[in-house]
mmCIF file of C-alpha atoms and ligand atoms in Angstrom:
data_model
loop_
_atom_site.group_PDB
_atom_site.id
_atom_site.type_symbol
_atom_site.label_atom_id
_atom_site.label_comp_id
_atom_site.label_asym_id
_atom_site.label_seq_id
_atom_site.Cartn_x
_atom_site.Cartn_y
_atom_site.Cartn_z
ATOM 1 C CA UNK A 695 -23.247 -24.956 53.159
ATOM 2 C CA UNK A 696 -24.401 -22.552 50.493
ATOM 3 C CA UNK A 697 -24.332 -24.452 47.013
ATOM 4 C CA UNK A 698 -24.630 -21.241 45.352
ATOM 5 C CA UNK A 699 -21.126 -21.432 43.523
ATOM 6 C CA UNK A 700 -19.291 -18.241 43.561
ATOM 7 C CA UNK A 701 -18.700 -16.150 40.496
ATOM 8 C CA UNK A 702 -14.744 -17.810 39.978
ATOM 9 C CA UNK A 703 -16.561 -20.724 39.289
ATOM 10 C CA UNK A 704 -19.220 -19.700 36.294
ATOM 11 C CA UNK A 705 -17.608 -20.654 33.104
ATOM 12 C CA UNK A 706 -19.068 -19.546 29.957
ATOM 13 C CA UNK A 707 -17.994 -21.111 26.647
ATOM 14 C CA UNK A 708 -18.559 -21.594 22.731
ATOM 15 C CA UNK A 709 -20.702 -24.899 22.393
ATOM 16 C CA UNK A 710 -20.588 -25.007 19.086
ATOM 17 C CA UNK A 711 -16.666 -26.108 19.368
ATOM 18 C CA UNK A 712 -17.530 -28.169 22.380
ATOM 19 C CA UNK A 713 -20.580 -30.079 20.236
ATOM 20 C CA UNK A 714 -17.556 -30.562 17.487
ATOM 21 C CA UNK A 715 -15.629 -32.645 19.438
ATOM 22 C CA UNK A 716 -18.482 -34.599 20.631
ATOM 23 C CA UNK A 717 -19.779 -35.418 17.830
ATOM 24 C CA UNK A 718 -15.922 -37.090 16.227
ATOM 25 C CA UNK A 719 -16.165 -38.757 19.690
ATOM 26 C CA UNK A 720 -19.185 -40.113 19.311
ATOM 27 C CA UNK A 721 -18.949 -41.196 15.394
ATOM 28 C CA UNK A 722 -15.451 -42.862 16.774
ATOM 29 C CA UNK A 723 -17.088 -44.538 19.701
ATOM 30 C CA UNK A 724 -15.117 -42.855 21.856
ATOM 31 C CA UNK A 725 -15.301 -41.444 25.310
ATOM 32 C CA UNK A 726 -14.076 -37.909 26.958
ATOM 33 C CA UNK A 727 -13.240 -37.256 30.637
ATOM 34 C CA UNK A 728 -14.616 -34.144 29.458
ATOM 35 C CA UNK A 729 -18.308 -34.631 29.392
ATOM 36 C CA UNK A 730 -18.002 -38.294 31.616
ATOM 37 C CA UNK A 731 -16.952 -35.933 34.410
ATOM 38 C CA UNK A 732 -18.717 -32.817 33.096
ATOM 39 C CA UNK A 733 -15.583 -30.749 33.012
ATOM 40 C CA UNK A 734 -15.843 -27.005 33.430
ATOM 41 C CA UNK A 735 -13.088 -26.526 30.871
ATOM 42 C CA UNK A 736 -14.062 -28.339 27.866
ATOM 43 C CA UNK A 737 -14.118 -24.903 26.092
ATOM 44 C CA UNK A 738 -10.687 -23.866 26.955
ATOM 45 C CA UNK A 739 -8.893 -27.373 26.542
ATOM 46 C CA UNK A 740 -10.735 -27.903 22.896
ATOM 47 C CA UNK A 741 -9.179 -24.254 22.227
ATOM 48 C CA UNK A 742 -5.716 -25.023 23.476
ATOM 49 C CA UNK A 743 -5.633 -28.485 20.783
ATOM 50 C CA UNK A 744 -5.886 -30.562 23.978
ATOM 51 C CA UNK A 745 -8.553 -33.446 24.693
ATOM 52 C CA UNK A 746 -8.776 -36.195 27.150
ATOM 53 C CA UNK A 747 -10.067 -39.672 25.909
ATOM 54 C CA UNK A 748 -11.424 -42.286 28.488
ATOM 55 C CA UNK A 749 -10.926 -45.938 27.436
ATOM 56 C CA UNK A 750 -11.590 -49.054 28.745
ATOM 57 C CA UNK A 751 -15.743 -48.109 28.740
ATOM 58 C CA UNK A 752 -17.743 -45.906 30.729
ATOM 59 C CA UNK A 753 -18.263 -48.313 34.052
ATOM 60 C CA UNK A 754 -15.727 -48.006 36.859
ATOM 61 C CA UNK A 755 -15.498 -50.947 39.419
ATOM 62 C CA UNK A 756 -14.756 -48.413 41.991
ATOM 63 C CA UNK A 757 -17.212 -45.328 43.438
ATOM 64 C CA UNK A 758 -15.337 -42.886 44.436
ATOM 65 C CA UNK A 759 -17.856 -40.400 46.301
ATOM 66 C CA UNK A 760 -16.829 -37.199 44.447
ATOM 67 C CA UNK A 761 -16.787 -38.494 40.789
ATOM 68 C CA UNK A 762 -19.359 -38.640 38.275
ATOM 69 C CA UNK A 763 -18.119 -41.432 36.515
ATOM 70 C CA UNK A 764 -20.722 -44.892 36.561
ATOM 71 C CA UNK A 765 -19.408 -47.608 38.543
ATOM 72 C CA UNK A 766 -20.639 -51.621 38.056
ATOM 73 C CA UNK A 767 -20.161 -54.203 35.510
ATOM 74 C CA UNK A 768 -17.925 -52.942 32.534
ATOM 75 C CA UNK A 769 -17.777 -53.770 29.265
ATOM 76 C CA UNK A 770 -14.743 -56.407 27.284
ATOM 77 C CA UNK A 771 -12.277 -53.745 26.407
ATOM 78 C CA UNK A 772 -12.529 -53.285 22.812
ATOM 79 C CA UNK A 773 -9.074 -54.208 20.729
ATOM 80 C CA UNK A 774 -9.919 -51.684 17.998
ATOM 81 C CA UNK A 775 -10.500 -48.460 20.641
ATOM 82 C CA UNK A 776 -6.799 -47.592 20.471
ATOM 83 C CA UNK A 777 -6.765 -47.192 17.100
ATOM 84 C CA UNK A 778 -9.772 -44.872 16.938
ATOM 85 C CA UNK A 779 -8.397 -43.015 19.980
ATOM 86 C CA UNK A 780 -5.499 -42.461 17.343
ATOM 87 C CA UNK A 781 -7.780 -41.621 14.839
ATOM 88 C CA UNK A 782 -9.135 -38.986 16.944
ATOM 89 C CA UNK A 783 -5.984 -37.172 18.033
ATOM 90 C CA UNK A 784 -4.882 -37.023 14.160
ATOM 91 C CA UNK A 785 -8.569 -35.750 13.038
ATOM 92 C CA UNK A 786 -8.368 -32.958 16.174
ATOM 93 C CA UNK A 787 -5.097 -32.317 14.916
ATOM 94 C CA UNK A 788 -4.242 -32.250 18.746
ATOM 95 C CA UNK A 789 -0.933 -31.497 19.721
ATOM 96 C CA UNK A 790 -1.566 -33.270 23.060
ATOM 97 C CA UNK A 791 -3.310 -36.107 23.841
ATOM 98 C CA UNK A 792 -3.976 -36.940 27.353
ATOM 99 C CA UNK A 793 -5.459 -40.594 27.956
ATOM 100 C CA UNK A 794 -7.272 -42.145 30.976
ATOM 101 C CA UNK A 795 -9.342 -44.234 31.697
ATOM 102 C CA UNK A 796 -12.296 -46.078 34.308
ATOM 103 C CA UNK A 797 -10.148 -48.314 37.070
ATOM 104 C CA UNK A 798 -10.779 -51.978 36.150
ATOM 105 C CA UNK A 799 -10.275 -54.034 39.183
ATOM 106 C CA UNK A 800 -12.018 -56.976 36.647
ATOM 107 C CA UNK A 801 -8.633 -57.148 34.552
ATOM 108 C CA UNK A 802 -5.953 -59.300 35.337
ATOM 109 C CA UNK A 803 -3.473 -56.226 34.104
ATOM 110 C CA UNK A 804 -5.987 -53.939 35.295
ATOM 111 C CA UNK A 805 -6.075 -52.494 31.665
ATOM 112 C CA UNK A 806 -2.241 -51.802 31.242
ATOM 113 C CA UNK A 807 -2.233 -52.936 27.717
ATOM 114 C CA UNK A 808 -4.746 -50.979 26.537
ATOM 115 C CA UNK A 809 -2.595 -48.154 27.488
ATOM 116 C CA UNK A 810 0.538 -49.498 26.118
ATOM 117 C CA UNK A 811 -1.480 -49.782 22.894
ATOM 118 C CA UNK A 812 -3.179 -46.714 22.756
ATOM 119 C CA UNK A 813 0.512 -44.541 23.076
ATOM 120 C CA UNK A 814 1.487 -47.021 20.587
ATOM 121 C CA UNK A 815 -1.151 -45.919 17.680
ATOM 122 C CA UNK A 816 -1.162 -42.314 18.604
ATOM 123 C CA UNK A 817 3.081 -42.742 18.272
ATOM 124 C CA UNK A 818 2.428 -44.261 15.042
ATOM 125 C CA UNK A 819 -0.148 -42.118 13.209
ATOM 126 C CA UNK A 820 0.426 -38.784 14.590
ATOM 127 C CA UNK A 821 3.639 -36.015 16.090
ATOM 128 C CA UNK A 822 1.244 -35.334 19.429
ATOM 129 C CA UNK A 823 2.806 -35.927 22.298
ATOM 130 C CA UNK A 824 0.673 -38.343 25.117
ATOM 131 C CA UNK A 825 -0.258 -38.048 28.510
ATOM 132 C CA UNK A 826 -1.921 -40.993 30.294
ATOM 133 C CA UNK A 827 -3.495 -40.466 33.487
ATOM 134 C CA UNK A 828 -3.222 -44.189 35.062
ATOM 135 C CA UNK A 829 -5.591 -45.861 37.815
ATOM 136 C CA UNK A 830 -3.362 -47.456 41.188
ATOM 137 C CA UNK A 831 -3.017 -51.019 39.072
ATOM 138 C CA UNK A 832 -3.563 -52.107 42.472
ATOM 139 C CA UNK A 833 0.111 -51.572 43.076
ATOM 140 C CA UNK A 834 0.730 -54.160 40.855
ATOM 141 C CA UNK A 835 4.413 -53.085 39.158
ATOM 142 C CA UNK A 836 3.971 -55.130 35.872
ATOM 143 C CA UNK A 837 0.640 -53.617 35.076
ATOM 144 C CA UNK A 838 2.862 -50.209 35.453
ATOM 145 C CA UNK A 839 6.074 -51.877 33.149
ATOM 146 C CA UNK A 840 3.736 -52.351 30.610
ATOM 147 C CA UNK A 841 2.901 -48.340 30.627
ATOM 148 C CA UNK A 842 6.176 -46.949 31.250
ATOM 149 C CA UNK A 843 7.962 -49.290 28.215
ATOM 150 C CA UNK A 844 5.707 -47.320 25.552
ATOM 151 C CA UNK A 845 7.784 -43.956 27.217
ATOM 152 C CA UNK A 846 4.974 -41.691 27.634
ATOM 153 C CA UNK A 847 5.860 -38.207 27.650
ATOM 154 C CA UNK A 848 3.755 -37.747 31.024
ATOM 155 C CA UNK A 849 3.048 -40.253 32.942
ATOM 156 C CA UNK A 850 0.115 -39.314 35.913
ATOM 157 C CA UNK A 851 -1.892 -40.919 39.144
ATOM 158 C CA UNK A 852 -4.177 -38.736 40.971
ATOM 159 C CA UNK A 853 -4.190 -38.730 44.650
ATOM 160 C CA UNK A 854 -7.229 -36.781 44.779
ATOM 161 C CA UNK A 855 -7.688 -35.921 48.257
ATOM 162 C CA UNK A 856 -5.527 -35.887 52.081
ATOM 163 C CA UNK A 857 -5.069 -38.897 53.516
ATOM 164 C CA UNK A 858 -7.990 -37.978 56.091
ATOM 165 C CA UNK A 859 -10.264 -38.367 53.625
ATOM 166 C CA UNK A 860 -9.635 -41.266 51.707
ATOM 167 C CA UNK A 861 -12.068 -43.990 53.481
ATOM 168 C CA UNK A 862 -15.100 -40.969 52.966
ATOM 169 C CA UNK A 863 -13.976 -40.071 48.896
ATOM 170 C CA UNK A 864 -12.002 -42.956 47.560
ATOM 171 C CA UNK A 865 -12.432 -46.352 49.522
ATOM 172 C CA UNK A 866 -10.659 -48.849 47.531
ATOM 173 C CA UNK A 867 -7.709 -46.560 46.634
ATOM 174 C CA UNK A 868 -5.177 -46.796 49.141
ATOM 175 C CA UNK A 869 -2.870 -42.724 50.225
ATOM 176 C CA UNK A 870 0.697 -45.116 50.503
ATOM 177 C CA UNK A 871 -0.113 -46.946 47.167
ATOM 178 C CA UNK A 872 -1.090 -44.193 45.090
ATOM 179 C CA UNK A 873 2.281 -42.099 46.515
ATOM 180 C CA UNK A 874 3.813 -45.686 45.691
ATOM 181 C CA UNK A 875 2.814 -45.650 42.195
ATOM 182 C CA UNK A 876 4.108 -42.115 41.641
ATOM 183 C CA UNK A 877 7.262 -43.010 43.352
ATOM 184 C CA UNK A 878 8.315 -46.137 41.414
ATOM 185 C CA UNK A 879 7.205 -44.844 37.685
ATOM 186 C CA UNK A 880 10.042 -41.812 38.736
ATOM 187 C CA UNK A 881 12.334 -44.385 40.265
ATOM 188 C CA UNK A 882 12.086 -46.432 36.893
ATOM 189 C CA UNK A 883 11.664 -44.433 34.327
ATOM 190 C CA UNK A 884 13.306 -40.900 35.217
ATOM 191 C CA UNK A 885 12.816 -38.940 32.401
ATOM 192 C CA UNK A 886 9.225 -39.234 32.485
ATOM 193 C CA UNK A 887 7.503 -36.185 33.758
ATOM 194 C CA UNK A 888 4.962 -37.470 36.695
ATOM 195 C CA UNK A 889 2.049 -35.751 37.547
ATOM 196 C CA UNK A 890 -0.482 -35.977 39.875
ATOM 197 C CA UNK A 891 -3.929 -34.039 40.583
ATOM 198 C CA UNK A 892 -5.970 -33.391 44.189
ATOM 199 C CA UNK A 893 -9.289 -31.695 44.411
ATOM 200 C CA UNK A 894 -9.773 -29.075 47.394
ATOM 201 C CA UNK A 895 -13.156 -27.974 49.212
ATOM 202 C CA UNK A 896 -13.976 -31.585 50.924
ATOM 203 C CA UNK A 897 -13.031 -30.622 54.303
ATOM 204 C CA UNK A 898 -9.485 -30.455 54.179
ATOM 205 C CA UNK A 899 -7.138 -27.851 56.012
ATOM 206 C CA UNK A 900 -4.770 -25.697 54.582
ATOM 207 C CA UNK A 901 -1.794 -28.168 56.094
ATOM 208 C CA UNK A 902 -3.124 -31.316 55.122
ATOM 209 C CA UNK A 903 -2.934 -29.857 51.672
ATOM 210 C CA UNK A 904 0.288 -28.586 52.647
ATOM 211 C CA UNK A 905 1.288 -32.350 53.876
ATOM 212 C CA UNK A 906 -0.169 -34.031 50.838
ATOM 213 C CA UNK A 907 2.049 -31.881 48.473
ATOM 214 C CA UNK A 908 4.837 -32.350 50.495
ATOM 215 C CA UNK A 909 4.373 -36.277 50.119
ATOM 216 C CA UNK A 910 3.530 -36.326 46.544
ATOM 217 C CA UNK A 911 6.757 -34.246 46.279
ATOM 218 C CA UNK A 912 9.149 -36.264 48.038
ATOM 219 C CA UNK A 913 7.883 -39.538 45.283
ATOM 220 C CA UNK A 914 10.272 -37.368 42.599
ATOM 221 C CA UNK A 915 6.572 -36.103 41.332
ATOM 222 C CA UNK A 916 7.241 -33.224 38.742
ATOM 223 C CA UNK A 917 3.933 -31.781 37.888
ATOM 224 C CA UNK A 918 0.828 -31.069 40.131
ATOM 225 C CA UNK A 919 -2.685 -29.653 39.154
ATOM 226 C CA UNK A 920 -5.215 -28.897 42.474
ATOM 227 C CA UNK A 921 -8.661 -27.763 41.588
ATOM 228 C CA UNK A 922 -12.221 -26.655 43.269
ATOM 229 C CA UNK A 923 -14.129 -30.430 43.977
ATOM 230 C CA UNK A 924 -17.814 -29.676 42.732
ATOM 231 C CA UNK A 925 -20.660 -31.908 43.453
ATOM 232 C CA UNK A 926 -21.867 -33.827 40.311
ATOM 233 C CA UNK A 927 -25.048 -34.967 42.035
ATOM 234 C CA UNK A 928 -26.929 -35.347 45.474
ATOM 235 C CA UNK A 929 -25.778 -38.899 45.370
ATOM 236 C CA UNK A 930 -22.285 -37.706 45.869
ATOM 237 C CA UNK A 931 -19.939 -35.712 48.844
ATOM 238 C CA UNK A 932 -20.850 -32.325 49.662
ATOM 239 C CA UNK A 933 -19.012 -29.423 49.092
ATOM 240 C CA UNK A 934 -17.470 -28.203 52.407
ATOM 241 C CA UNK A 935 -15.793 -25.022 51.015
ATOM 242 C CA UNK A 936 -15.138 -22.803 47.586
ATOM 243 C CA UNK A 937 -11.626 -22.379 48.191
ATOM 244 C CA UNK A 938 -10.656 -18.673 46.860
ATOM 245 C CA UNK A 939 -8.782 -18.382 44.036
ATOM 246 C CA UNK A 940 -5.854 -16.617 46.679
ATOM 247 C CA UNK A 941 -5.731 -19.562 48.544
ATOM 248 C CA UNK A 942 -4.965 -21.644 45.293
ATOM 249 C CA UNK A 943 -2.305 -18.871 44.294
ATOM 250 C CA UNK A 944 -0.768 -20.025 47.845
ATOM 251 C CA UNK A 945 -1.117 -23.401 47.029
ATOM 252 C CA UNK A 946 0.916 -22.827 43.415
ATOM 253 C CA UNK A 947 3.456 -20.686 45.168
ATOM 254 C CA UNK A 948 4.106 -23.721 48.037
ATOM 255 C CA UNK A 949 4.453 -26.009 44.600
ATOM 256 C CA UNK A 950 7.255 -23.887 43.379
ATOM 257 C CA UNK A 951 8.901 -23.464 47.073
ATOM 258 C CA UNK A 952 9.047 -27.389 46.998
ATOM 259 C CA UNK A 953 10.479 -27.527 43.523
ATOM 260 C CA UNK A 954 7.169 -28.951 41.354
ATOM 261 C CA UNK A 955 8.728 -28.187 37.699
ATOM 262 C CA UNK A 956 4.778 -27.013 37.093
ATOM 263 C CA UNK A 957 1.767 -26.914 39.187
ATOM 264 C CA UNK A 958 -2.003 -25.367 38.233
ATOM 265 C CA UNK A 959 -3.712 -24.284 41.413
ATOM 266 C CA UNK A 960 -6.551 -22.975 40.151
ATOM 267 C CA UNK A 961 -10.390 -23.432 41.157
ATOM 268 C CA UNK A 962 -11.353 -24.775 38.052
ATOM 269 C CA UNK A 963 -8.192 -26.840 37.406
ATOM 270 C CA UNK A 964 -8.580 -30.949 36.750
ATOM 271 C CA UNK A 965 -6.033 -33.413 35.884
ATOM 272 C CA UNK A 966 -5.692 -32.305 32.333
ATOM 273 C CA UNK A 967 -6.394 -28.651 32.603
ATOM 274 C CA UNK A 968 -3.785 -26.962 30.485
ATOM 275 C CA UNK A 969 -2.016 -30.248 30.284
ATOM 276 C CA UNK A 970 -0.030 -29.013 27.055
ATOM 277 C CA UNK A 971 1.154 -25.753 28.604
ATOM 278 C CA UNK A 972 1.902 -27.432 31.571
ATOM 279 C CA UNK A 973 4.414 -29.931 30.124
ATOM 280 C CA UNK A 974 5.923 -28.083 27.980
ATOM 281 C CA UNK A 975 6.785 -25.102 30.080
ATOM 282 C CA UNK A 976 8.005 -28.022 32.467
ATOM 283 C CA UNK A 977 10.368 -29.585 29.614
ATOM 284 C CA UNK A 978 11.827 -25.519 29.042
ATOM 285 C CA UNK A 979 12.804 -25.158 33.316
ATOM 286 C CA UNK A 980 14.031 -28.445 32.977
ATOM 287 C CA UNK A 981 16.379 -27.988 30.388
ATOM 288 C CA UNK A 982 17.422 -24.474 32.168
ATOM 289 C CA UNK A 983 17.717 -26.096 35.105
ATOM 290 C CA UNK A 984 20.032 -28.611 32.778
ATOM 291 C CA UNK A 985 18.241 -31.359 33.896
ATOM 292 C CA UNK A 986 17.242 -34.460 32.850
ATOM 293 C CA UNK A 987 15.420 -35.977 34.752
HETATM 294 S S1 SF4 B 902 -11.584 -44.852 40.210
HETATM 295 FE FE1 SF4 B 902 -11.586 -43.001 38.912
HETATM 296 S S2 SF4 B 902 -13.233 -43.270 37.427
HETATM 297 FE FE2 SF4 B 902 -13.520 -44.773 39.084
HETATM 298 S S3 SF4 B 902 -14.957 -43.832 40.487
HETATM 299 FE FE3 SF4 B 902 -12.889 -43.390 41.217
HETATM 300 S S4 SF4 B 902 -12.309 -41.427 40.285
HETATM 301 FE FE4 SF4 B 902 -14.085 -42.206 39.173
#
């Protein structure tokens, strides 16, 4: 396929902001989605007082063919990380702090706790309000307990991808458990706003996506992002297609028809893009819809 992106996909940005937030990342220790994944948005998000933190170390103990994460051995978590990841949100002054982090298969609670106590500091020393973005836990409905009992204000899984294409992107994540997760965390803990994010442009047709929205959907699942997958390396899946930009407006109006609060359909949309807009215009048709839940 031509690898020549198309033009909706050059981003141009202000480093110098960009290099800001690095650098109180770095002196903290910390680590960003944002350049572990090399997100296209960093410039937008770091305008919008939005940043995503990555805990629990830079080495995944899955390899997922379409991220740019590291997988292999990963480091002890570190007990003091939640506290800087705290630290960070209050020096940002961010408004919204969305946390997530490698999957580690390695810990009993898969890393759980370092969630819990990561909404816990940020609760404590700042007014922002948190997003985590949690791995499958394996399934294991403790390991979500743990997360849900801090009451984040969103609570996401990804899916990532159709169930086609799950043994080719994701291997060790499972289509039924990751709809599972999303479906228990809004069985258990309604007022949570659950979110979930695919990538498009692996192969997929237009009603697999269809089907995969429709699934995620009937799990209760509030908010949906769907971006353009790019290829971080040669090592990793090929792009198939560049969706157009009309065929994500299609996908956002389906999200509407099949009552998403939110969705961001957008070719260079990720889990977090416009993660504070997206919740809080959420929380407003909720409460005109007089919902609660
Ligand atoms: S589990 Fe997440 S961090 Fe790990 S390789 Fe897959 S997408 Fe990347």
């Amino acid at each position: 396929m031509e690898n020549k992106k198309p033009e909706w996909l050059r981003v141009r940005y202000n480093m110098r902001e960009v290099n800001a937030i690095y650098a109180l990342a770095d002196g903290l220790e910390l680590n960003t989605v944002c350049r572990e994944s090399g997100c296209p948005n960093i410039g937008k998000c770091s305008k919008c007082g939005s940043a995503t933190f990555m805990i629990l170390g830079k080495k995944c103990t899955r390899n997922c063919r379409f991220c740019d994460v590291d997988c292999g051995a990963p480091e002890a978590p570190d007990p003091d990380e939640p506290r800087r990841v705290a630290d960070a949100v209050k020096r940002l002054r961010l408004t919204h702090a969305v946390i997530t982090s490698v999957t580690r298969d390695d810990l009993p609670d898969g890393g759980a706790s370092a969630f819990a106590a990561v909404i816990r500091e940020i609760r404590e020393m700042t007014s922002a309000t948190v997003e985590v973005l949690i791995p499958d836990f394996r399934g294991d409905r403790e390991a979500i307990d743990t997360v849900i009992r801090e009451s984040p204000d969103v609570l996401g899984h990804n899916v990532e991808t159709v169930k086609r294409l799950y043994p080719v992107a994701r291997p060790q994540a499972v289509y039924e458990r990751s709809l599972g997760v999303l479906k228990y965390v809004k069985d258990n803990y309604p007022s949570a706003m659950v979110k979930t994010a695919f990538m498009v442009g692996l192969g997929e047709t237009r009603d697999e996506v269809r089907e995969l929205m429709r699934d995620v959907r009937e799990t209760g699942c509030d908010l949906l992002t769907a971006g353009q997958y790019l290829q971080p390396s040669e090592d990793h899946l090929n792009v198939v297609e560049y969706v157009t930009p009309e065929t994500f407006a299609d996908y956002a109006a389906d999200a509407r028809k099949m009552g998403f609060l939110g969705a961001v359909c957008d070719p260079l949309a990720r889990s977090s893009y416009l993660a504070a807009d997206l919740y809080r215009d959420a929380l407003a048709v909720r409460e005109k819809n007089g919902e609660t839940r």
